[in-house]
PDB file of C-alpha atoms in Angstrom:
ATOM      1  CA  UNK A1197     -12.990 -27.849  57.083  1.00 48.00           C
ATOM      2  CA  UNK A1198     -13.580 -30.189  54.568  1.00 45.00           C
ATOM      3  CA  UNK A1199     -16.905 -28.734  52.930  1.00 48.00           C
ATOM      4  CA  UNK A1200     -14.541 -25.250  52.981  1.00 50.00           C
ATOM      5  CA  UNK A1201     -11.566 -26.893  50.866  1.00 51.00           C
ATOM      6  CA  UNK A1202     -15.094 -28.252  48.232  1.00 50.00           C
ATOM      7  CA  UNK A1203     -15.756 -24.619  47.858  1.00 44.00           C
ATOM      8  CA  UNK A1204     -12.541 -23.323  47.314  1.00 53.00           C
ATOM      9  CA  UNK A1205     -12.010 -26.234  44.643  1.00 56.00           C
ATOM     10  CA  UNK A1206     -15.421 -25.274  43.244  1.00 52.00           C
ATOM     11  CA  UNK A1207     -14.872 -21.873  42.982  1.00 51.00           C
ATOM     12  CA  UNK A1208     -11.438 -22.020  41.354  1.00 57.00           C
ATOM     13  CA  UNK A1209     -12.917 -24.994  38.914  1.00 53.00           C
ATOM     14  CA  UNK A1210     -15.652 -21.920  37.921  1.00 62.00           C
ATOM     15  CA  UNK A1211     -13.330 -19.577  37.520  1.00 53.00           C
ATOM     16  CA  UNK A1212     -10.906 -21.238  35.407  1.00 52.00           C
ATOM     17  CA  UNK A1213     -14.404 -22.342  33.437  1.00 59.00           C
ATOM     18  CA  UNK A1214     -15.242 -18.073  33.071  1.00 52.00           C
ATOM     19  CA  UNK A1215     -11.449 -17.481  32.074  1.00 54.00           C
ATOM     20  CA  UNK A1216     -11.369 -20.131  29.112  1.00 60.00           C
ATOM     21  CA  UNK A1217     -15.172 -19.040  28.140  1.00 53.00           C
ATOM     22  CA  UNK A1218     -13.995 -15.362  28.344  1.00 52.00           C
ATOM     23  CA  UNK A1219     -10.200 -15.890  26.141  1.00 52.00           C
ATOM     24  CA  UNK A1220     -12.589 -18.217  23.597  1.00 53.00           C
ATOM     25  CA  UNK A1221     -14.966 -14.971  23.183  1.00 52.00           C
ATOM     26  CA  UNK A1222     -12.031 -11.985  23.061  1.00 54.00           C
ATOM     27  CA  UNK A1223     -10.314 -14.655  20.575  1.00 56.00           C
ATOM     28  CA  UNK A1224     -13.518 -15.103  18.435  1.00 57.00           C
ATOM     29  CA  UNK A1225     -14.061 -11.570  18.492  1.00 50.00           C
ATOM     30  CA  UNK A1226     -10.404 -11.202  17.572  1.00 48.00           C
ATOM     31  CA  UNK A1227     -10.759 -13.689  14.761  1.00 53.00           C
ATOM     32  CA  UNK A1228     -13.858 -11.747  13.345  1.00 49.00           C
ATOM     33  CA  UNK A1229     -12.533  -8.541  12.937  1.00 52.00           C
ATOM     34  CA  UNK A1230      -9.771  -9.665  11.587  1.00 57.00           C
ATOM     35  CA  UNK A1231     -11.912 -10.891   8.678  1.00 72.00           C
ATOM     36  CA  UNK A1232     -14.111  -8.066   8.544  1.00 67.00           C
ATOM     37  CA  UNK A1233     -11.226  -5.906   8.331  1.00 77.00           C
ATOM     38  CA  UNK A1234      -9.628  -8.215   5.122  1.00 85.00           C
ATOM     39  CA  UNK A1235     -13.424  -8.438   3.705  1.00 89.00           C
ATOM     40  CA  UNK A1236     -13.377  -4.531   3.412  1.00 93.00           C
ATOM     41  CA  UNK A1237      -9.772  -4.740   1.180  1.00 94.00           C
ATOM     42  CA  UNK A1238     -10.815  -6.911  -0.767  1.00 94.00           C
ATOM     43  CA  UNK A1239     -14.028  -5.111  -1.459  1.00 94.00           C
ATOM     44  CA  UNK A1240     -12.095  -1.722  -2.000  1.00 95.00           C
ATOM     45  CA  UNK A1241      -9.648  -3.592  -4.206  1.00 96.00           C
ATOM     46  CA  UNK A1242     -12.461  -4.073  -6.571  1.00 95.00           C
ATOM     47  CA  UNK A1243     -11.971  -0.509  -7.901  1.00 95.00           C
ATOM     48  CA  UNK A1244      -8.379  -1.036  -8.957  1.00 96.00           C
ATOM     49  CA  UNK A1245      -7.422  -2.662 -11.920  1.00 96.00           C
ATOM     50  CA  UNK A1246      -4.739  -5.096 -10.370  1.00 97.00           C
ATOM     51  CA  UNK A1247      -6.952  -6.680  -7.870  1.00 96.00           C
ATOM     52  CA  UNK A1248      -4.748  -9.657  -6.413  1.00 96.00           C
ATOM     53  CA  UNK A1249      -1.816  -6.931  -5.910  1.00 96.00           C
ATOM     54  CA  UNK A1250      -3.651  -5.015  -4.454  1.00 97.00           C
ATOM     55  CA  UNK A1251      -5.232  -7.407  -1.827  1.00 95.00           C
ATOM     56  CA  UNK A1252      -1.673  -8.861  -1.603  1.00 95.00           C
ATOM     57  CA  UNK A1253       0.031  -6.074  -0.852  1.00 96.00           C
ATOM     58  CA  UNK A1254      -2.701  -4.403   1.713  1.00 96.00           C
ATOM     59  CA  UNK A1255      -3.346  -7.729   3.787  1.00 93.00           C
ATOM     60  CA  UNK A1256      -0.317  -7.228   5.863  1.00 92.00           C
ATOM     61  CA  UNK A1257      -1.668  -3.243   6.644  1.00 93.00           C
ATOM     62  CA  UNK A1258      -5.671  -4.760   8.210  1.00 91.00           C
ATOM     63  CA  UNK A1259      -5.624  -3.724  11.337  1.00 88.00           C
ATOM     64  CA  UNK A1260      -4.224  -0.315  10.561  1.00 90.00           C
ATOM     65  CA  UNK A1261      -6.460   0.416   7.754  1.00 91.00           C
ATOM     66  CA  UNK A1262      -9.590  -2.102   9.703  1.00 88.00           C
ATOM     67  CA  UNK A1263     -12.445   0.020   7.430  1.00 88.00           C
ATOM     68  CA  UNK A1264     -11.191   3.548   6.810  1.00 88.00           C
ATOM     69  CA  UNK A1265     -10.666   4.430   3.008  1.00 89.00           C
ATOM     70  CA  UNK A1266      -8.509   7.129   4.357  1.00 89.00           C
ATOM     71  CA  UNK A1267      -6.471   4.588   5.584  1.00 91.00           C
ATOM     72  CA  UNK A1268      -6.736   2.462   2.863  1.00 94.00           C
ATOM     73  CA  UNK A1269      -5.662   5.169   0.263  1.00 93.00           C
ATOM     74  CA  UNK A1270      -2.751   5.789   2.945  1.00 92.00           C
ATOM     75  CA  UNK A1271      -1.780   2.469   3.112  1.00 95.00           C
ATOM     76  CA  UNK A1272      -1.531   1.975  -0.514  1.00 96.00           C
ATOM     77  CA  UNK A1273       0.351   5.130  -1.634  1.00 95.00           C
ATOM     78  CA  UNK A1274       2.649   4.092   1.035  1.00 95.00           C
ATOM     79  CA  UNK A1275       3.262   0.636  -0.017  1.00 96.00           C
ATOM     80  CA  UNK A1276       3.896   2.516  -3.683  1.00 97.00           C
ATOM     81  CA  UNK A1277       6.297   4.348  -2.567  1.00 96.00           C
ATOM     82  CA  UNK A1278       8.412   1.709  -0.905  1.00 95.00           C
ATOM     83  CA  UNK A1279       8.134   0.185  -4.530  1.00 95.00           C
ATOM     84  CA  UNK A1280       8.894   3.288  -6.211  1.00 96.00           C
ATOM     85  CA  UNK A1281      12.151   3.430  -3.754  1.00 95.00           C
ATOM     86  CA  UNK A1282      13.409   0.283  -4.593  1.00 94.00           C
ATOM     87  CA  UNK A1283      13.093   0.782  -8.057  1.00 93.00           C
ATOM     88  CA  UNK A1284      14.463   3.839  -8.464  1.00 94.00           C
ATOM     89  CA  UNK A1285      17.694   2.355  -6.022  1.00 93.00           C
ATOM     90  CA  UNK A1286      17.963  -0.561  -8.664  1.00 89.00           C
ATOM     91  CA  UNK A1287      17.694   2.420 -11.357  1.00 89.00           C
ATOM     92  CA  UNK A1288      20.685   3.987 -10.119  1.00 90.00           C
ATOM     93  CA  UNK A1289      22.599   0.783  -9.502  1.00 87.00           C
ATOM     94  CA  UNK A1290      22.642   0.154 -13.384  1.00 84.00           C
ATOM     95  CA  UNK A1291      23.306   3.183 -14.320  1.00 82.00           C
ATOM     96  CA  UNK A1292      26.443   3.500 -12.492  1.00 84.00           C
ATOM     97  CA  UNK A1293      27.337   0.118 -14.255  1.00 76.00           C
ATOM     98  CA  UNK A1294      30.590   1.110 -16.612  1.00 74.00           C
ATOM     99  CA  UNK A1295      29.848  -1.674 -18.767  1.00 75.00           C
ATOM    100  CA  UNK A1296      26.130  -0.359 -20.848  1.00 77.00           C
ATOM    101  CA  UNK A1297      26.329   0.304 -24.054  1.00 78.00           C
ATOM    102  CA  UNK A1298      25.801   4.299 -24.858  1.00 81.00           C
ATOM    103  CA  UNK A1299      22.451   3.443 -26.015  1.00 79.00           C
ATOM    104  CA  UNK A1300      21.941   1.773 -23.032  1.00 80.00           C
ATOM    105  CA  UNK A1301      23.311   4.418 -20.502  1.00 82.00           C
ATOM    106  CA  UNK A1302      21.214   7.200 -21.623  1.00 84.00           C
ATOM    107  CA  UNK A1303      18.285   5.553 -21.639  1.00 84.00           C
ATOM    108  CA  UNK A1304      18.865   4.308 -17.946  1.00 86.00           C
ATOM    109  CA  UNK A1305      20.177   7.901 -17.051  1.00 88.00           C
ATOM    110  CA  UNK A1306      16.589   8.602 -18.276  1.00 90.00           C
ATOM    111  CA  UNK A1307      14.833   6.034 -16.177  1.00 90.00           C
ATOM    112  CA  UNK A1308      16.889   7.271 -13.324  1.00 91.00           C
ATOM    113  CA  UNK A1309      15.716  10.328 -13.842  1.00 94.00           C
ATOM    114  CA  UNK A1310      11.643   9.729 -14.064  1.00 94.00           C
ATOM    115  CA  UNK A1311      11.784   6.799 -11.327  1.00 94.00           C
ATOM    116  CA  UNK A1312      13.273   9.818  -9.181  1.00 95.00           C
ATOM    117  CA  UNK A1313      10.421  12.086  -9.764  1.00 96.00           C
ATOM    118  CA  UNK A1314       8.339   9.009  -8.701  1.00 96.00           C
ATOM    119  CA  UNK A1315       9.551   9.011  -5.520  1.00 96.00           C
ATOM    120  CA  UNK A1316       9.306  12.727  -4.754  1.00 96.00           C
ATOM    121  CA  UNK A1317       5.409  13.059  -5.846  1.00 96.00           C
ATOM    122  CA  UNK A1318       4.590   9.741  -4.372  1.00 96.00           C
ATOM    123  CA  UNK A1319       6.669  11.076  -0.868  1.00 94.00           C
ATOM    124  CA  UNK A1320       4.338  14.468  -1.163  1.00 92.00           C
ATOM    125  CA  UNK A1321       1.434  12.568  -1.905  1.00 93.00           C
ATOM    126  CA  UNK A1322       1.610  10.330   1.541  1.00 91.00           C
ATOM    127  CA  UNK A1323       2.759  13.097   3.349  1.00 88.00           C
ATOM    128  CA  UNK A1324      -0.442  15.424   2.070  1.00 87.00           C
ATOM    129  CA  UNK A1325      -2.530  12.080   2.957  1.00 83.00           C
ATOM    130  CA  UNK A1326      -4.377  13.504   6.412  1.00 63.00           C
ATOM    131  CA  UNK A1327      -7.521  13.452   7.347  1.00 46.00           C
ATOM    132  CA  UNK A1328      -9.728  15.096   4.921  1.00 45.00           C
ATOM    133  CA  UNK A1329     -12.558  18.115   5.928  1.00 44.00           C
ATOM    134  CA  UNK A1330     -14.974  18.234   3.409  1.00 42.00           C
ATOM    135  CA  UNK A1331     -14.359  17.544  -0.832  1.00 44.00           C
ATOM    136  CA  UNK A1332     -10.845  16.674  -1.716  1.00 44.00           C
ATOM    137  CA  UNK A1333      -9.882  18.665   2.061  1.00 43.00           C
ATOM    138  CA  UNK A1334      -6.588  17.215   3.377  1.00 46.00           C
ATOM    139  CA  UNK A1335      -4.149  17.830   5.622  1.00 44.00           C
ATOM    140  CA  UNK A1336      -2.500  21.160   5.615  1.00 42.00           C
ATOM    141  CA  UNK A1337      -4.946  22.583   3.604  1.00 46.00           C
ATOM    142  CA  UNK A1338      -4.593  20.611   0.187  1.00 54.00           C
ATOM    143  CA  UNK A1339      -6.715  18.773  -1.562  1.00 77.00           C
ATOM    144  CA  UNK A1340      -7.165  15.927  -2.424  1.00 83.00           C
ATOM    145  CA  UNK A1341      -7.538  17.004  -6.451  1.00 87.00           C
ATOM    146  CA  UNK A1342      -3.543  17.994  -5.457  1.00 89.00           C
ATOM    147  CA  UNK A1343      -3.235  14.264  -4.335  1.00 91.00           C
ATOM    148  CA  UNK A1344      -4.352  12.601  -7.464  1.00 92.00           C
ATOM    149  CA  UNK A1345      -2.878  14.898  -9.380  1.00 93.00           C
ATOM    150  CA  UNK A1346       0.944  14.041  -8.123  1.00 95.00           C
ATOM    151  CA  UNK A1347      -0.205   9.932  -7.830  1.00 96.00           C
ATOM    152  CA  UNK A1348      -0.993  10.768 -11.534  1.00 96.00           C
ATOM    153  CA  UNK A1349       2.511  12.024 -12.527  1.00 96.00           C
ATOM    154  CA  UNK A1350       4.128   9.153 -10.414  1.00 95.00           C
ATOM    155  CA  UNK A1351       2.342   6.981 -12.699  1.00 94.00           C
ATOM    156  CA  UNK A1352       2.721   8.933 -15.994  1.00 95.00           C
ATOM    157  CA  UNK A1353       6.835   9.090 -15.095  1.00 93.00           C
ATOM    158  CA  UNK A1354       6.908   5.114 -14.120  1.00 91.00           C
ATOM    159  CA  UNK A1355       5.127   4.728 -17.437  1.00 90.00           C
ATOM    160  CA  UNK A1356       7.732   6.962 -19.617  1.00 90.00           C
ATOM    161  CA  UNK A1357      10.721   4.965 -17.828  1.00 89.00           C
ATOM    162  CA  UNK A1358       8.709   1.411 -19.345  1.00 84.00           C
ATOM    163  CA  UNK A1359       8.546   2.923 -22.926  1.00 83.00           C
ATOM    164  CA  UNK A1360      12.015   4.217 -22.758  1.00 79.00           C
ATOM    165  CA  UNK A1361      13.587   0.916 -22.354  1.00 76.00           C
ATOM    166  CA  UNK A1362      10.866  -0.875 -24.471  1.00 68.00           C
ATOM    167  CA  UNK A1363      11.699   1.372 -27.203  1.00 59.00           C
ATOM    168  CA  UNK A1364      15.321   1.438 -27.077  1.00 53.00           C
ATOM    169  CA  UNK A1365      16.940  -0.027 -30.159  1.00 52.00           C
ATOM    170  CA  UNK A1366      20.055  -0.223 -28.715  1.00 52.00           C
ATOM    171  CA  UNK A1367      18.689  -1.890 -25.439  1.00 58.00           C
ATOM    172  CA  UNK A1368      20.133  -5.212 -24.594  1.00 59.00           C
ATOM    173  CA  UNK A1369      17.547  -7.723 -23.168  1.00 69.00           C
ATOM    174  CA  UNK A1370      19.535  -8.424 -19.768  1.00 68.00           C
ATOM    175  CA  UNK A1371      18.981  -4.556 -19.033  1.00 69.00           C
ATOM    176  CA  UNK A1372      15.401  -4.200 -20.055  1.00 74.00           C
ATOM    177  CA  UNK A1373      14.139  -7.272 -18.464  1.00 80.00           C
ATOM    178  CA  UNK A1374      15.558  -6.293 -15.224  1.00 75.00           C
ATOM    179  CA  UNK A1375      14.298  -2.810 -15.198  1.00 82.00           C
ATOM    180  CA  UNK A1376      10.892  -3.516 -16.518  1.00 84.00           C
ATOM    181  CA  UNK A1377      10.032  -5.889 -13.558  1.00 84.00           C
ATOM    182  CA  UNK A1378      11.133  -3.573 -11.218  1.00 86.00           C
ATOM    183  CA  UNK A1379       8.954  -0.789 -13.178  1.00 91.00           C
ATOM    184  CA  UNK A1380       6.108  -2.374 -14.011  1.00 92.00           C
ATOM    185  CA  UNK A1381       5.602  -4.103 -10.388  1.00 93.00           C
ATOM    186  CA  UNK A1382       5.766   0.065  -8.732  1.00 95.00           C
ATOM    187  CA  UNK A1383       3.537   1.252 -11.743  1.00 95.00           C
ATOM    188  CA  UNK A1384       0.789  -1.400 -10.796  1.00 96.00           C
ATOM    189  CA  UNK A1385       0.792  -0.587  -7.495  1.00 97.00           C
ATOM    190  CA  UNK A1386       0.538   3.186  -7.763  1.00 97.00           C
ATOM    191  CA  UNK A1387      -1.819   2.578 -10.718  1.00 97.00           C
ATOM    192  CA  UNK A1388      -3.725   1.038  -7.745  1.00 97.00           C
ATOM    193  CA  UNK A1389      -3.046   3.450  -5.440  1.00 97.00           C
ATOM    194  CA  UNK A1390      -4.424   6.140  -7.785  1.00 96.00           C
ATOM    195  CA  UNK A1391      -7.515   4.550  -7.968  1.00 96.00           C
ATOM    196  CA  UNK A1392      -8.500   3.946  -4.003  1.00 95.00           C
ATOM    197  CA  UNK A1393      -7.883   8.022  -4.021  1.00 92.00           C
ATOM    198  CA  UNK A1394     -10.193   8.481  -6.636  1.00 92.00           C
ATOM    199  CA  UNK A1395     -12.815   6.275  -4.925  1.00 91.00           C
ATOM    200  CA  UNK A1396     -12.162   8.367  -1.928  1.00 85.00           C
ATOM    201  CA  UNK A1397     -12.093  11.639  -3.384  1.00 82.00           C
ATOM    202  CA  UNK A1398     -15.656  10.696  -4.759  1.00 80.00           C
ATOM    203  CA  UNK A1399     -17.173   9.745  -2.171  1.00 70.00           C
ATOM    204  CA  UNK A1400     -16.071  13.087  -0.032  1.00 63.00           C
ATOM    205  CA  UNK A1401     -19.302  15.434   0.747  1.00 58.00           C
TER     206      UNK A1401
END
């Protein structure tokens, strides 16, 4: 009776031993993709010119990108466009303000208009993004040449909003200085977005 309650002790002593051996390996193997995973953005990131946004803003996306450029150039064109959004939002906010100066209002009205067209090519872009069959191939049919090309114009209207209000003689500084950061902060980020799609575009068969 006695030597059966050692065993059972024993036993449940070794297998509480293989349970905290086994959670210490899945955790370590947990702990090492994880850094794998943020080893391969910051290696991509390397290609962009804004390198700190870019590993800033993809760190929170590693385990759904882990090491797919498809999903890397997904991830970024869709954190873009969540900038692009809240830019163009803050766009339209000022330019419903009564209280701009002529000057002011038109060249806001302009922004609002550009920062608009953002959205909509950035919004194709991600929604083209798919998984590409052979050079440039994506989802649907289009290519990814169509991709960069609409990134492109994102950038290239973000851009136009930015020398707008910089140029603006009439523009007060309260007005430019909060557009700009709104502008500039989307531009970088589809500026890097632009350039993971190129990387990936390049290295398609």
């Amino acid at each position: 009776m006695m030597g059966g309650r050692r065993w059972n002790s024993a036993a449940s002593a070794t297998l509480v031993s293989v349970l905290i051996v086994f959670g210490f390996c899945i955790s370590s193997c947990f702990a090492a993709a994880a850094r794998i995973h943020a080893d391969f953005i910051v290696s991509s990131c390397r290609a962009t010119t804004f390198r700190r946004l870019c590993v800033d803003s993809l760190s929170s996306y590693a385990s759904v990108i882990r090491d797919s450029p498809i999903e890397l150039a997904r991830s970024a064109l869709s954190v873009s466009l969540s900038g692009a959004r809240s830019a163009a939002a803050a766009v339209s906010k000022l330019a419903a303000d009564g209280t701009l100066a002529p000057r002011e209002a038109a060249a806001v009205r302009d922004c609002m208009t550009t920062t608009g067209d953002s959205v909509d090519e950035l919004q194709r872009s991600l929604e083209a993004m798919g998984n590409p069959r052979g050079k440039g191939e994506a989802v649907a049919g289009l290519r990814l040449d169509d991709i960069q090309t609409w990134v492109s114009a994102a950038l290239t209207d973000e851009d136009t909003c930015m020398d707008g209000i910089g140029g603006g003689r009439g523009m007060g500084g309260v007005v430019k200085v909060a557009i700009r950061r709104q502008i500039v902060n989307v531009a970088q980020l589809t500026s890097n977005a632009l350039a993971l799609i190129n990387v990936l575009n390049s290295a398609s068969p």
